[in-house]
Coordinates of C-alpha atoms in Angstrom, one line a residue:
Chain A
X1 CA 200.4 98.4 123.6
X2 CA 198.8 95.7 125.5
X3 CA 201.3 93.0 125.0
X4 CA 199.6 89.7 125.5
X5 CA 201.1 86.4 124.7
X6 CA 199.6 84.2 121.7
X7 CA 197.9 81.9 124.2
X8 CA 196.2 84.9 125.8
X9 CA 195.0 86.3 122.6
X10 CA 193.9 83.0 121.4
X11 CA 191.9 82.5 124.6
X12 CA 190.4 86.0 124.3
X13 CA 189.1 85.1 120.6
X14 CA 187.7 81.9 121.8
X15 CA 185.6 84.1 124.3
X16 CA 184.5 86.4 121.6
X17 CA 183.7 83.3 119.7
X18 CA 181.5 81.9 122.4
X19 CA 179.6 85.2 123.2
X20 CA 178.8 85.4 119.5
X21 CA 177.2 81.9 118.9
X22 CA 175.7 82.3 122.4
X23 CA 173.8 85.6 121.3
X24 CA 173.2 84.5 117.7
X25 CA 172.7 80.9 117.6
X26 CA 169.6 80.8 119.5
X27 CA 168.1 83.4 117.3
X28 CA 169.1 81.3 114.3
X29 CA 167.4 77.9 115.8
X30 CA 164.2 80.2 116.2
X31 CA 164.3 81.6 112.5
X32 CA 164.8 78.3 110.9
X33 CA 162.1 76.9 113.1
X34 CA 159.6 79.2 111.6
X35 CA 160.3 77.3 108.5
X36 CA 159.7 74.0 110.0
X37 CA 157.0 71.7 108.2
X38 CA 156.2 69.9 111.5
X39 CA 153.8 71.7 113.9
X40 CA 156.0 71.4 116.6
X41 CA 159.1 73.0 117.1
X42 CA 162.7 70.9 117.4
X43 CA 166.0 70.4 116.1
X44 CA 167.2 69.0 113.6
X45 CA 164.5 70.0 111.6
X46 CA 163.3 67.0 109.2
X47 CA 161.6 69.1 106.5
X48 CA 161.3 73.0 105.4
X49 CA 158.4 74.6 104.4
X50 CA 156.8 78.0 104.2
X51 CA 153.3 76.6 105.2
X52 CA 153.4 78.6 108.7
X53 CA 154.1 81.7 107.4
X54 CA 151.1 81.4 104.8
X55 CA 149.2 80.2 107.7
X56 CA 149.8 83.1 110.0
X57 CA 149.5 85.9 107.0
X58 CA 145.6 85.2 107.0
X59 CA 145.1 83.9 110.8
X60 CA 142.7 86.5 112.2
X61 CA 143.8 86.4 115.9
X62 CA 147.5 87.0 114.7
X63 CA 146.0 89.9 112.5
X64 CA 144.2 91.3 115.3
X65 CA 147.0 91.4 117.6
X66 CA 149.4 92.8 115.1
X67 CA 146.9 95.8 114.8
X68 CA 146.7 96.2 118.4
X69 CA 150.5 96.5 118.8
X70 CA 150.7 98.9 116.3
X71 CA 148.2 100.9 117.7
X72 CA 149.4 101.2 121.4
X73 CA 152.9 101.5 120.2
X74 CA 151.6 104.6 118.0
X75 CA 149.7 106.0 120.8
X76 CA 152.6 105.5 123.4
X77 CA 155.1 106.9 120.8
X78 CA 153.1 110.3 120.1
X79 CA 152.2 110.9 124.2
X80 CA 156.3 109.8 124.9
X81 CA 157.4 112.2 121.9
X82 CA 155.6 115.3 123.6
X83 CA 156.2 114.7 127.1
X84 CA 159.7 113.5 126.4
X85 CA 160.8 116.4 124.6
X86 CA 159.3 119.1 127.2
X87 CA 161.4 117.3 129.9
X88 CA 164.4 117.5 127.6
X89 CA 163.7 121.1 127.4
X90 CA 163.3 121.8 130.7
X91 CA 166.5 120.0 131.8
X92 CA 168.6 121.4 128.9
X93 CA 167.7 125.2 129.7
X94 CA 167.3 125.5 133.3
X95 CA 169.3 124.7 136.4
X96 CA 166.8 124.4 139.1
X97 CA 166.1 122.7 142.5
X98 CA 164.8 119.2 142.1
X99 CA 166.4 118.7 138.5
X100 CA 168.1 115.6 139.4
X101 CA 164.7 114.3 140.7
X102 CA 163.2 115.0 137.4
X103 CA 165.7 112.9 135.5
X104 CA 165.2 110.1 137.9
X105 CA 161.4 110.2 137.9
X106 CA 161.8 110.1 133.9
X107 CA 164.0 107.1 134.5
X108 CA 162.0 105.2 136.9
X109 CA 159.4 103.6 135.1
X110 CA 162.0 101.6 133.0
X111 CA 164.4 101.0 136.2
X112 CA 161.8 99.4 138.1
X113 CA 161.0 96.0 137.5
X114 CA 158.2 95.6 134.6
X115 CA 156.2 93.3 136.9
X116 CA 155.9 96.0 139.5
X117 CA 155.2 99.0 137.1
X118 CA 152.6 96.6 135.7
X119 CA 151.1 95.3 139.2
X120 CA 151.0 99.2 139.9
X121 CA 149.0 100.3 137.1
X122 CA 146.6 97.2 137.2
X123 CA 146.0 97.9 141.0
X124 CA 145.0 101.5 140.3
X125 CA 143.0 100.5 137.5
X126 CA 140.9 97.8 139.1
X127 CA 141.2 98.7 142.6
X128 CA 140.7 102.4 142.6
X129 CA 139.6 103.7 139.2
X130 CA 136.9 100.8 138.7
X131 CA 135.2 101.1 141.7
X132 CA 134.9 104.8 141.4
X133 CA 133.0 103.9 138.3
X134 CA 135.7 104.9 135.8
X135 CA 136.8 102.1 133.2
X136 CA 140.0 102.9 131.7
X137 CA 140.0 99.7 129.2
X138 CA 142.1 99.9 126.1
X139 CA 143.6 103.3 127.1
X140 CA 145.1 102.0 129.8
X141 CA 147.9 100.0 128.0
X142 CA 148.6 103.2 126.2
X143 CA 149.1 105.1 129.2
X144 CA 151.3 102.2 130.8
X145 CA 153.5 102.2 127.6
X146 CA 153.5 105.8 127.1
X147 CA 155.0 106.2 130.7
X148 CA 158.2 104.0 130.3
X149 CA 158.3 105.2 126.7
X150 CA 159.1 108.8 127.8
X151 CA 162.9 108.1 128.5
X152 CA 163.7 107.0 125.2
X153 CA 162.4 110.2 123.4
X154 CA 164.0 112.2 126.5
X155 CA 167.6 110.7 126.3
X156 CA 167.9 111.4 122.4
X157 CA 166.2 114.7 122.5
X158 CA 168.7 115.8 125.6
X159 CA 172.0 114.5 124.1
X160 CA 171.1 116.3 121.0
X161 CA 170.0 119.5 122.8
X162 CA 173.3 119.7 124.8
X163 CA 175.6 119.7 121.6
X164 CA 173.3 122.5 120.0
X165 CA 174.5 126.0 119.9
X166 CA 172.5 128.2 122.0
X167 CA 173.4 131.4 120.5
X168 CA 171.4 130.5 117.5
X169 CA 168.3 130.8 119.5
X170 CA 169.4 134.1 120.9
X171 CA 170.0 135.3 117.6
X172 CA 166.6 134.4 116.3
X173 CA 165.3 136.4 119.3
X174 CA 167.3 139.3 118.3
X175 CA 165.9 138.9 114.7
X176 CA 162.7 139.6 116.2
X177 CA 161.2 136.1 116.0
X178 CA 159.2 134.8 118.9
X179 CA 159.4 131.7 120.7
X180 CA 157.2 129.7 118.7
X181 CA 158.9 131.0 115.5
X182 CA 162.2 130.4 116.7
X183 CA 161.4 126.8 117.9
X184 CA 159.6 126.2 114.4
X185 CA 162.5 127.5 112.2
X186 CA 165.7 127.3 114.3
X187 CA 165.6 124.8 117.0
X188 CA 163.2 122.4 116.0
X189 CA 165.1 121.7 112.5
X190 CA 168.6 121.0 114.7
X191 CA 167.0 118.4 116.9
X192 CA 164.5 116.9 114.4
X193 CA 166.8 113.7 113.5
X194 CA 167.3 113.0 117.5
X195 CA 163.4 113.5 117.9
X196 CA 162.5 111.2 115.2
X197 CA 165.1 108.4 116.1
X198 CA 163.8 108.9 120.0
X199 CA 160.4 108.3 118.7
X200 CA 161.3 105.3 116.8
X201 CA 163.0 103.8 119.7
X202 CA 159.7 104.6 122.0
X203 CA 157.7 102.7 119.1
X204 CA 160.1 99.6 119.2
X205 CA 160.4 99.5 122.9
X206 CA 156.4 99.5 123.3
X207 CA 156.2 97.3 120.4
X208 CA 158.0 94.8 122.2
X209 CA 157.2 95.2 125.8
X210 CA 155.1 92.1 127.3
X211 CA 155.3 92.1 131.0
X212 CA 153.4 95.5 131.8
X213 CA 151.0 94.7 129.0
X214 CA 150.2 91.5 130.7
X215 CA 149.0 93.8 133.8
X216 CA 147.2 96.3 131.9
X217 CA 145.4 95.1 128.9
X218 CA 142.0 94.8 128.9
X219 CA 140.3 90.9 128.9
X220 CA 140.1 89.9 125.3
X221 CA 142.8 92.0 124.0
X222 CA 146.1 90.7 122.8
X223 CA 149.0 92.3 121.3
X224 CA 151.5 90.5 119.3
X225 CA 153.8 89.6 122.3
X226 CA 150.6 89.1 124.2
X227 CA 149.5 86.4 121.8
X228 CA 153.0 84.7 121.6
X229 CA 152.9 84.5 125.5
X230 CA 149.3 82.6 125.3
X231 CA 150.4 80.4 123.0
X232 CA 153.7 79.6 124.7
X233 CA 151.4 78.7 127.7
X234 CA 150.6 75.6 125.7
X235 CA 152.7 72.4 126.2
X236 CA 154.0 72.1 122.8
X237 CA 155.8 75.0 121.1
X238 CA 154.1 75.5 117.8
X239 CA 156.0 76.3 114.4
X240 CA 153.4 79.1 114.0
X241 CA 154.8 80.8 117.3
X242 CA 158.2 81.2 115.8
X243 CA 156.8 82.9 112.6
X244 CA 155.3 85.7 115.0
X245 CA 158.4 85.8 116.8
X246 CA 160.6 86.3 113.7
X247 CA 158.0 88.9 112.4
X248 CA 158.5 91.0 115.9
X249 CA 162.4 90.4 115.2
X250 CA 162.3 92.2 112.0
X251 CA 159.7 95.0 113.2
X252 CA 161.6 95.9 116.1
X253 CA 165.1 96.0 114.2
X254 CA 163.5 98.2 111.2
X255 CA 162.7 101.1 113.3
X256 CA 166.0 100.7 115.3
X257 CA 168.2 100.4 112.3
X258 CA 166.6 103.8 111.1
X259 CA 166.8 105.3 114.4
X260 CA 170.5 104.7 114.5
X261 CA 171.0 105.9 110.9
X262 CA 169.3 109.3 111.7
X263 CA 171.4 109.5 114.9
X264 CA 174.8 108.7 112.8
X265 CA 174.2 111.1 109.9
X266 CA 174.7 114.1 112.2
X267 CA 177.7 112.9 113.9
Chain B
X1 CA 162.1 147.3 118.6
X2 CA 159.0 148.2 120.2
X3 CA 156.8 147.0 117.3
X4 CA 158.3 143.4 117.8
X5 CA 157.6 143.8 121.8
X6 CA 153.9 144.8 121.1
X7 CA 153.1 142.1 118.2
X8 CA 154.5 139.0 120.5
X9 CA 153.2 139.5 123.8
X10 CA 153.4 135.9 124.9
X11 CA 156.7 135.7 123.7
X12 CA 157.9 138.6 125.5
X13 CA 156.3 137.5 128.7
X14 CA 157.6 134.2 128.9
X15 CA 161.1 135.6 127.6
X16 CA 161.2 137.8 130.5
X17 CA 160.1 135.0 132.9
X18 CA 162.2 132.0 132.8
X19 CA 160.4 130.2 135.9
X20 CA 156.9 130.6 134.1
X21 CA 158.9 128.9 130.9
X22 CA 160.2 126.4 133.2
X23 CA 156.9 125.6 134.8
X24 CA 155.2 125.6 131.3
X25 CA 157.7 123.1 129.8
X26 CA 157.5 120.8 133.0
X27 CA 153.7 121.0 133.5
X28 CA 152.4 118.4 131.4
X29 CA 155.1 115.4 132.2
X30 CA 155.2 115.9 135.7
X31 CA 151.7 115.5 135.9
X32 CA 151.8 112.6 133.5
X33 CA 154.9 110.9 135.5
X34 CA 153.8 112.0 139.0
X35 CA 149.9 111.9 138.7
X36 CA 149.9 108.7 136.6
X37 CA 152.8 106.6 137.7
X38 CA 154.1 107.9 140.9
X39 CA 150.6 108.0 142.2
X40 CA 150.1 104.4 141.3
X41 CA 153.4 103.3 142.9
X42 CA 151.9 104.9 146.0
X43 CA 148.3 103.5 145.7
X44 CA 150.3 100.0 145.5
X45 CA 151.8 100.7 148.9
X46 CA 148.5 101.9 150.4
X47 CA 146.9 98.6 148.9
X48 CA 149.8 96.5 150.6
X49 CA 147.7 97.4 154.2
X50 CA 144.4 96.3 153.0
X51 CA 143.1 92.6 153.1
X52 CA 141.0 90.5 151.1
X53 CA 137.7 89.8 152.6
X54 CA 137.8 85.9 153.1
X55 CA 133.8 85.6 152.5
X56 CA 133.4 87.4 149.4
X57 CA 137.2 87.5 148.2
X58 CA 136.9 91.1 147.4
X59 CA 139.7 93.5 148.2
X60 CA 138.8 95.4 151.4
X61 CA 140.5 98.8 152.4
X62 CA 141.7 98.7 156.0
X63 CA 144.8 98.4 157.6
X64 CA 146.8 95.5 158.4
X65 CA 150.5 94.5 158.6
X66 CA 149.7 90.7 158.0
X67 CA 150.9 91.2 154.4
X68 CA 154.4 92.3 155.5
X69 CA 154.6 90.2 158.2
X70 CA 154.0 87.4 155.5
X71 CA 156.8 88.7 153.5
X72 CA 159.3 88.6 156.2
X73 CA 158.5 85.4 157.8
X74 CA 156.7 82.8 155.6
X75 CA 159.7 80.5 154.4
X76 CA 158.3 80.4 150.9
X77 CA 158.3 84.3 150.5
X78 CA 162.2 84.3 152.3
X79 CA 163.4 81.6 150.1
X80 CA 162.1 83.1 147.1
X81 CA 163.7 86.5 147.7
X82 CA 167.1 85.0 148.8
X83 CA 167.0 82.7 145.4
X84 CA 166.0 85.6 143.2
X85 CA 168.9 87.6 144.7
X86 CA 171.2 84.6 144.2
X87 CA 170.3 84.4 140.6
X88 CA 170.4 88.1 140.0
X89 CA 174.2 88.3 141.6
X90 CA 174.7 84.9 139.1
X91 CA 173.6 86.8 136.0
X92 CA 175.8 89.9 137.0
X93 CA 179.1 87.8 137.8
X94 CA 178.8 85.8 134.3
X95 CA 178.2 88.8 132.4
X96 CA 181.4 90.1 133.7
X97 CA 183.2 87.0 133.3
X98 CA 182.5 87.4 129.6
X99 CA 182.4 91.0 129.1
X100 CA 185.9 91.6 130.1
X101 CA 187.6 89.4 127.5
X102 CA 185.1 90.5 125.0
X103 CA 185.9 94.3 125.6
X104 CA 189.5 93.8 125.7
X105 CA 189.6 91.8 122.6
X106 CA 187.4 94.4 120.6
X107 CA 189.3 97.5 122.1
X108 CA 192.8 96.5 121.9
X109 CA 193.2 93.6 119.7
X110 CA 190.8 93.7 117.0
X111 CA 191.1 95.9 113.7
X112 CA 189.2 98.8 113.2
X113 CA 186.4 97.1 111.0
X114 CA 186.0 93.9 113.4
X115 CA 185.8 96.2 116.1
X116 CA 183.0 98.0 114.5
X117 CA 181.3 94.8 113.6
X118 CA 181.4 93.6 117.0
X119 CA 180.0 96.4 118.6
X120 CA 177.0 96.1 116.2
X121 CA 176.6 92.6 116.7
X122 CA 176.4 93.2 120.6
X123 CA 174.0 95.8 120.1
X124 CA 171.6 94.4 117.5
X125 CA 170.1 91.5 119.7
X126 CA 169.3 94.2 122.5
X127 CA 166.2 94.9 120.1
X128 CA 165.5 91.4 118.7
X129 CA 162.7 91.3 121.4
X130 CA 162.4 90.3 124.9
X131 CA 159.9 87.6 124.5
X132 CA 161.5 86.2 121.3
X133 CA 164.9 85.7 123.1
X134 CA 163.0 83.6 125.6
X135 CA 161.6 81.5 123.2
X136 CA 164.8 81.2 121.2
X137 CA 166.5 79.5 124.6
X138 CA 163.6 77.6 125.2
X139 CA 164.2 76.1 121.6
X140 CA 167.8 75.5 122.5
X141 CA 167.4 73.7 125.5
X142 CA 164.1 71.7 125.4
X143 CA 164.2 68.1 125.7
X144 CA 164.4 67.5 121.7
X145 CA 166.4 71.1 121.3
X146 CA 169.8 72.2 119.9
X147 CA 171.9 71.6 122.7
X148 CA 171.0 67.8 123.6
X149 CA 171.2 67.2 119.8
X150 CA 174.7 69.0 119.8
X151 CA 176.1 67.4 122.9
X152 CA 174.5 63.8 122.3
X153 CA 177.7 62.6 120.6
X154 CA 179.8 63.4 124.0
X155 CA 177.0 61.6 126.1
X156 CA 176.2 65.0 127.7
X157 CA 172.6 65.9 128.4
X158 CA 171.3 69.4 129.5
X159 CA 169.7 70.1 132.7
X160 CA 166.2 70.6 131.3
X161 CA 164.2 73.9 132.2
X162 CA 165.6 74.6 135.8
X163 CA 167.6 77.4 137.8
X164 CA 170.8 77.1 135.8
X165 CA 168.9 77.5 132.5
X166 CA 166.9 80.7 134.0
X167 CA 170.4 82.2 134.8
X168 CA 171.8 81.3 131.5
X169 CA 168.5 83.0 129.9
X170 CA 168.9 86.1 131.9
X171 CA 172.3 86.6 131.1
X172 CA 171.2 86.1 127.4
X173 CA 168.8 88.9 127.7
X174 CA 170.6 91.6 129.7
X175 CA 174.5 90.5 128.6
X176 CA 174.9 93.7 126.0
X177 CA 174.1 96.1 128.9
X178 CA 177.1 94.6 130.8
X179 CA 179.5 94.3 127.4
X180 CA 178.8 97.8 126.0
X181 CA 179.7 99.9 129.2
X182 CA 182.6 97.9 129.5
X183 CA 184.1 97.8 126.1
X184 CA 183.8 101.4 126.2
X185 CA 185.8 101.9 129.3
X186 CA 188.3 99.7 128.1
X187 CA 188.9 101.5 124.6
X188 CA 189.3 104.9 127.0
X189 CA 192.1 103.4 128.7
X190 CA 195.5 105.3 127.3
X191 CA 197.9 103.0 125.6
X192 CA 200.8 104.4 127.5
X193 CA 199.4 102.8 130.7
X194 CA 199.8 99.5 129.0
X195 CA 203.4 100.3 128.1
X196 CA 204.0 101.6 131.4
X197 CA 202.8 98.6 133.2
X198 CA 204.5 96.5 130.6
X199 CA 207.8 98.6 131.4
X200 CA 207.4 97.8 135.3
X201 CA 207.6 94.0 134.3
X202 CA 204.0 93.1 134.3
X203 CA 202.6 90.4 132.0
X204 CA 199.7 90.6 130.1
X205 CA 197.6 88.8 132.8
X206 CA 199.2 91.2 135.4
X207 CA 198.4 94.2 133.7
X208 CA 194.8 93.1 133.1
X209 CA 194.3 92.5 136.8
X210 CA 196.3 95.6 138.1
X211 CA 195.5 98.1 135.6
X212 CA 192.7 97.2 133.2
X213 CA 190.0 95.9 136.3
X214 CA 190.5 99.0 138.5
X215 CA 189.9 101.3 135.6
X216 CA 186.8 99.6 134.5
X217 CA 185.2 99.0 137.7
X218 CA 182.7 102.2 137.4
X219 CA 181.8 100.9 134.1
X220 CA 181.0 97.2 135.6
X221 CA 179.1 98.8 138.3
X222 CA 176.9 100.6 135.6
X223 CA 176.6 97.7 133.5
X224 CA 175.5 95.5 136.6
X225 CA 172.7 97.9 137.4
X226 CA 171.1 96.6 134.4
X227 CA 171.9 93.1 134.7
X228 CA 171.1 93.2 138.6
X229 CA 168.0 95.0 138.6
X230 CA 166.4 93.6 135.3
X231 CA 167.2 90.2 136.4
X232 CA 165.7 90.9 139.9
X233 CA 162.3 91.7 138.5
X234 CA 161.9 89.3 135.9
X235 CA 159.6 86.8 136.1
X236 CA 158.9 85.3 132.5
X237 CA 162.5 83.5 132.1
X238 CA 161.7 81.8 135.3
X239 CA 158.1 80.9 134.1
X240 CA 159.5 79.5 130.6
X241 CA 162.8 78.4 131.3
X242 CA 162.8 77.5 135.1
X243 CA 160.7 74.4 135.2
X244 CA 159.4 74.9 139.0
X245 CA 161.9 77.9 139.8
X246 CA 160.1 80.6 141.6
X247 CA 161.5 84.2 141.3
X248 CA 159.8 87.1 143.3
X249 CA 158.1 88.3 140.1
X250 CA 156.3 84.9 139.5
X251 CA 154.8 85.4 142.9
X252 CA 153.8 88.7 142.7
X253 CA 152.2 87.8 139.2
X254 CA 150.7 84.5 141.0
X255 CA 149.0 86.8 143.6
X256 CA 148.0 89.6 141.9
X257 CA 144.5 88.1 141.0
X258 CA 143.9 86.1 144.2
X259 CA 145.2 88.5 146.5
X260 CA 146.3 91.9 145.4
X261 CA 147.5 93.2 148.6
X262 CA 149.7 90.3 149.2
X263 CA 151.2 91.2 145.7
X264 CA 151.4 94.7 146.7
X265 CA 153.4 94.2 149.7
X266 CA 155.6 91.6 148.0
X267 CA 156.3 94.2 145.4
X268 CA 158.2 96.4 148.0
X269 CA 160.9 93.8 148.0
X270 CA 162.3 94.1 144.5
X271 CA 161.7 98.1 144.8
X272 CA 163.5 98.2 147.9
X273 CA 166.8 95.9 146.4
X274 CA 166.9 98.0 143.2
X275 CA 166.6 101.2 145.1
X276 CA 169.5 100.2 147.6
X277 CA 171.5 99.1 144.9
X278 CA 171.2 102.1 143.0
X279 CA 172.0 104.2 145.8
X280 CA 175.2 102.1 146.2
X281 CA 176.0 102.4 142.7
X282 CA 175.5 106.0 142.9
X283 CA 177.6 106.6 145.8
X284 CA 180.5 105.0 143.7
X285 CA 179.9 107.7 141.1
X286 CA 179.4 105.1 138.6
X287 CA 175.8 106.3 137.2
X288 CA 177.1 109.3 135.7
X289 CA 178.7 107.3 132.9
X290 CA 175.4 105.8 132.0

């Protein structure tokens, strides 16, 4: 056992406490400020009220932004689920030249800075596609999001496939099932939870993303994070932004929570 | 047997030809990633050699090295690159300084229930939202914010939005990426190594320095890939918590509408840094742990 003096243990405990306060205090201050009666956020909060929550509920720009966020995240999730699963099957079932490159290509969109990815897409859309007479508009945002979401589905499905028994598929083929029937009845039920978990993470990742969205959103279209960003650019932080931020925390944590539950059940 | 073969011509065909199966699996995703993403990166590189027409301020195809020359010679670009590099390093070092004691406590001292609770507590904020965390840091360090209120009795006043706050905000954003691999690596160290170290006369700190640190170095490098490259490319943290602090990302973003070729050329700087860092990390064999 690691033998540490009492003083060292106390020191470690203090570090743990500092880390926890550092990680959670700002979030709590933010959530509390969503109940700040005053229009401008600050600390300490003079009086609490739910008026900004009620205001945000019916405020049209927020509703429109929420709808856009859900649409984009859903579109990106569907595309990423299909593409990520296909890559996972390819890398699981085959040893081939360029395997490491394919792996790298899937990770690259999330490994490179968001600003580079965003600028690259924006450059293609406005300096190449537009002059060619093709206006990608709303779909450009979904394309960009789907690209960096593939890795989420890939990671989850690939991890599950690696632990699956390959003989079950062979047994299924021996019993006369075709590839599609085997996939539907034997393979898919085994990785379904990992597939759903990956898809939910892709949704959460897209829902939260802002940097790539800045460069790919068509003019006049806001996602929820984009709406927050525009409000933040104003000099005084309005309490209504904190309401939306709190909603974003909840809406990203719910899919992640379900996703964790799904992957843990199988372990 | 023959009936099954005849009734499933496609399955039989694919079963006998693994290459075709592999191709049909990869065709769609590779068309997407290469045809959309890699092509976009390539077009970005091409655009870096284009120029903006001074009269119409439209982007004109052509070939000029002016943009790249500016990246390497203009003091503003050089100092921003160096500042960004330094910020990314500082974030990484700060993350290590906190991740190692935290991982030690979680893996070797905390009881099982607390260990699991802490593991969840560290992972959760990863998903709390990127922009949300920047807003939260703004609320803490703004003039009438939490930090100044907390420190007022001691006569301490926060630095306001500046480079140290950018470093703190980026650490806040990416710390879990360092903390989790470090914790996992410390957990995997066999207990009898600690016994051996202690039998040989090493005290707690000596054991940490001579036994723990060398063993978790691959994990630290794996974590630093995230803390370093994510900080390197960030620009909203600097924009909202940095006051006048400029980072590479802020200059790219500022140029994308006025001078896209310049933005494209400057984009190659973080790409180069990240790729070099990934290659160095790969040589140490740390990437397989991710």
